[in-house]
Amino acid sequence: MPWSKFDSNHEAPKGDRTLTYCQAIREAIDQAMCHDPRVFCIGLDADDKFGVFGSMSDLTHRERVIGTPISENAMTGVALGAALSGLRPVHVHLRNDFLLVAMDQIVNYVAKWEDMFDRQVRVPLVIRSIIGRGWGCGAQHSQSLHGLFAQIPGLKVVMPSTPYDAKGLFFEAVKDDSPVLFLEHRWLYKNTGDVPTGIYTLPFGKANRLHEGGSLTVVAPSLAAMHCLVACEQHGLDVDLIDPRTIKPLDLPTIVASVQKTRRLLVVDYDFPFGGFGAEVCARVTEAAFAHLDAPPQRISFPDRGMPASGPLERAYYQTPDRLAAAMRTILEGGCVPVGAANELSTR
Amino acid sequence: MNMERTSTIKRDDGLWLLERMRLVRQTSQRIAKLYPTNVMETPVHLCIGQEAVAAGVCRHLGAVDKLFLGHRTHGPALCKGLPLEKLMAELYGRTTGCSHAFGGSMHLIDVEHGLPGSSAIVGGSIALGTGAALAAQMTGQPFVGVSWFGDAATNAGVFYESMNFAALRRLPVLFVCEDNGWSNVMPKSAHSAHDITSVAAQFMPTSCADGTDVLSVYDLAGAALRSIRAGEGPRFLHCKTKRWMKHQGPDACDLPDNGIDRERDCPIRKLEAFLAKAGLAQANEFSALEARIEKQIDAAIRFAETSPFPSTDLLEV
Ligand SMILES: Cc1ncc(C[n+]2csc(CCOP(=O)(O)OP(=O)(O)O)c2C)c(N)n1
């Protein structure tokens, strides 16, 4: 098992070397393919000159990058079949919305295969997919849907927010013998951060505290985590900011311990609200730490409607660090914020 | 070759085709020109060079016929009857846009003109045209469904599943494959092992038009639709055309072997040459038409620019 020798290391390095989020993922893919000849990449436009927004440009093992037609459902089955036959596929999608075309294979096959046969076979399959946002992409090109996927037993859902996390979590995903959905946010691609040069893994289910504070726990994954960090830093908020890094498995102990300290919870989640990740975290914390809460747990999510295309509507639909800071301040002052911050639109 | 072709087309039809193709061409060119100024915050998939397909098919469609499009929407939507100002306003993100600023370029709708919406997930809308045809058949109403898609959409299972169902139930649906030979930067040879028409022929009668020649499309679409309307079941129309632009955005196609000769392959030039030679129209009419359409585009842009953005009050808390 060539992957077992790499230690878990979840302290971010300092001054090692700076990469963008995109470069960190590219490096992780390249090193994973070099390290393990069973790893290959497959996906629509995976082999074209754009290299999946640069995340797969100039890979060492081009011969293990397979472009596919627009056949996402069948190609997911192809990747599963290969995973059941000794390979470790990384199936890539340019947008999360395209995963929905492959929902049958993802939910009925990939996620269920190990359970149906009591783990006599394993499914070492990584599904990489990128979340879009903005420029009028509209309702079919801007969805995240991690809450939907996390609902399905058999899928791990990983959402790195920093270059360091992206690389370490990617290795953990490739190393995993079970299916992992690895969700990247396109708006994080240019962010930079220190990244070790070698192979290292970060464990799933281990959250990262991005900002230390004592008066409010904020749980936020992916881009929302970075927006909340900006909000906390620029506005000097006394917030304990927890980036779960993985939606499932979820690091509940870290979140609960934080809530026991701050006595308040806000979940900021760039996904639809109903039955989503935010709802799940609020429910879990309420179950585990009801007595420690001084106020009802609160959520900020997308409005409960599809993304609008027009610029002004988009800018109102999506949160910004400033709006998040205002919401956090409201909660710190004892107030409440509505779940979908653009609620009126959703009930039109 | 095309100039020597004979056609029994009437002057009215010929001028309609020319007018629509010019409308699509000049509108697309204007979008390409304005796009870098960021007045349109939405991805645009232009169809310069492909105008013959939209015009040639839509000439045979009425407002009751239901057309379902994918992401490359502007040409067929305008030819189906979507008013230009509603398209421009949608691209400008204004409330007066056809989708009230919620859709953007890839999601156009015009219920009045038989355009019940378009989708940006490749393939899915092939089923929707089929469903419209089912509704026509079940209610006995005299309309047809039209499923419109690119060559790469034939790689999705929904293509086969829809054709199979349509053939089994002899549905009044026309499948139009606007084959520009590319899926973004992937050539057809890399995405399709099959010959598209041969595959479709397993399910229904097919015809192959030259999608750079509007008279070819017009003739074959007309024949196909006559047979569909006569209750003879679904038909497949393959239109081989050329994409002069990049997959998305305002720039010209820069793929090395795109095989495009803008003189030879221009559907507008071809039709003008035919009309002139056949004595159906004269050169001065062509330049007058071009000028008239420029004015129409000016007016549509003014309309878009002066229309309100949707109120963000709706979104404020
Ligand atoms: C299910 C799905 N997968 C991928 C995409 C991304 N995508 C958008 S357009 C396109 C190419 C489509 O080619 P074709 O169907 O031939 O139409 P054309 O763009 O040439 O008009 C791709 C891959 C998508 N929109 N939907």
mmCIF file of C-alpha atoms in Angstrom, chain A residues 132-134 142 185 187-188 218-231 235 237 266-273 298-304 307-308 311-331 336-345, chain B residues 312 314-317:
data_model
loop_
_atom_site.group_PDB
_atom_site.id
_atom_site.type_symbol
_atom_site.label_atom_id
_atom_site.label_comp_id
_atom_site.label_asym_id
_atom_site.label_seq_id
_atom_site.Cartn_x
_atom_site.Cartn_y
_atom_site.Cartn_z
ATOM 1 C CA GLY A 132 -19.006 28.161 -10.181
ATOM 2 C CA ARG A 133 -20.446 31.533 -9.304
ATOM 3 C CA GLY A 134 -21.177 34.848 -10.945
ATOM 4 C CA SER A 142 -23.617 27.908 -9.966
ATOM 5 C CA HIS A 185 -14.566 26.451 -5.462
ATOM 6 C CA TRP A 187 -13.350 31.548 -6.648
ATOM 7 C CA LEU A 188 -10.598 30.079 -4.497
ATOM 8 C CA VAL A 218 -19.008 30.471 13.102
ATOM 9 C CA VAL A 219 -18.843 27.266 11.060
ATOM 10 C CA ALA A 220 -18.183 27.851 7.355
ATOM 11 C CA PRO A 221 -16.728 25.623 4.627
ATOM 12 C CA SER A 222 -14.901 26.407 1.378
ATOM 13 C CA LEU A 223 -15.347 29.935 -0.024
ATOM 14 C CA ALA A 224 -17.672 30.854 2.846
ATOM 15 C CA ALA A 225 -14.817 30.127 5.261
ATOM 16 C CA MET A 226 -12.528 32.536 3.426
ATOM 17 C CA HIS A 227 -15.226 35.214 3.316
ATOM 18 C CA CYS A 228 -15.875 34.816 7.025
ATOM 19 C CA LEU A 229 -12.142 35.042 7.716
ATOM 20 C CA VAL A 230 -11.941 38.340 5.854
ATOM 21 C CA ALA A 231 -15.011 39.555 7.754
ATOM 22 C CA HIS A 235 -13.923 44.027 11.328
ATOM 23 C CA LEU A 237 -14.868 40.387 15.428
ATOM 24 C CA LEU A 266 -23.793 30.658 13.245
ATOM 25 C CA VAL A 267 -23.337 28.432 10.194
ATOM 26 C CA VAL A 268 -22.463 30.194 6.954
ATOM 27 C CA ASP A 269 -23.046 27.832 4.074
ATOM 28 C CA TYR A 270 -23.052 28.661 0.350
ATOM 29 C CA ASP A 271 -25.685 26.117 -0.525
ATOM 30 C CA PHE A 272 -29.465 25.885 -0.435
ATOM 31 C CA PRO A 273 -30.970 26.057 3.057
ATOM 32 C CA GLN A 298 -28.486 30.511 13.248
ATOM 33 C CA ARG A 299 -27.784 29.930 9.580
ATOM 34 C CA ILE A 300 -26.907 31.996 6.555
ATOM 35 C CA SER A 301 -27.273 30.228 3.216
ATOM 36 C CA PHE A 302 -28.334 30.905 -0.337
ATOM 37 C CA PRO A 303 -31.943 31.979 -0.714
ATOM 38 C CA ASP A 304 -34.273 29.063 -1.327
ATOM 39 C CA MET A 307 -29.477 31.631 -8.882
ATOM 40 C CA PRO A 308 -30.550 34.693 -10.858
ATOM 41 C CA GLY A 311 -25.567 41.280 -12.136
ATOM 42 C CA PRO A 312 -27.460 43.279 -9.495
ATOM 43 C CA LEU A 313 -29.528 40.248 -8.511
ATOM 44 C CA GLU A 314 -26.435 38.062 -8.329
ATOM 45 C CA ARG A 315 -24.696 40.582 -6.131
ATOM 46 C CA ALA A 316 -27.674 40.606 -3.821
ATOM 47 C CA TYR A 317 -28.095 36.820 -3.915
ATOM 48 C CA TYR A 318 -24.553 36.071 -2.853
ATOM 49 C CA GLN A 319 -22.969 37.003 0.455
ATOM 50 C CA THR A 320 -19.904 39.187 0.732
ATOM 51 C CA PRO A 321 -17.455 39.539 3.631
ATOM 52 C CA ASP A 322 -19.019 42.891 4.521
ATOM 53 C CA ARG A 323 -22.521 41.519 4.652
ATOM 54 C CA LEU A 324 -21.324 38.573 6.682
ATOM 55 C CA ALA A 325 -19.564 40.923 9.085
ATOM 56 C CA ALA A 326 -22.790 42.869 9.528
ATOM 57 C CA ALA A 327 -24.689 39.646 10.193
ATOM 58 C CA MET A 328 -22.117 38.460 12.720
ATOM 59 C CA ARG A 329 -22.237 41.801 14.467
ATOM 60 C CA THR A 330 -26.023 41.558 14.672
ATOM 61 C CA ILE A 331 -25.727 38.164 16.327
ATOM 62 C CA CYS A 336 -31.119 37.328 14.662
ATOM 63 C CA VAL A 337 -30.405 36.999 10.935
ATOM 64 C CA PRO A 338 -32.720 35.355 8.421
ATOM 65 C CA VAL A 339 -31.604 32.023 6.969
ATOM 66 C CA GLY A 340 -31.474 32.882 3.290
ATOM 67 C CA ALA A 341 -30.306 36.474 3.411
ATOM 68 C CA ALA A 342 -32.303 37.180 0.284
ATOM 69 C CA ASN A 343 -35.452 35.621 1.650
ATOM 70 C CA GLU A 344 -37.982 37.899 0.015
ATOM 71 C CA LEU A 345 -36.891 36.793 -3.406
ATOM 72 C CA THR B 312 -32.479 44.428 -5.305
ATOM 73 C CA LEU B 314 -36.349 41.840 -3.408
ATOM 74 C CA LEU B 315 -33.112 40.467 -2.083
ATOM 75 C CA GLU B 316 -32.462 42.780 0.814
ATOM 76 C CA VAL B 317 -33.245 41.710 4.331
#
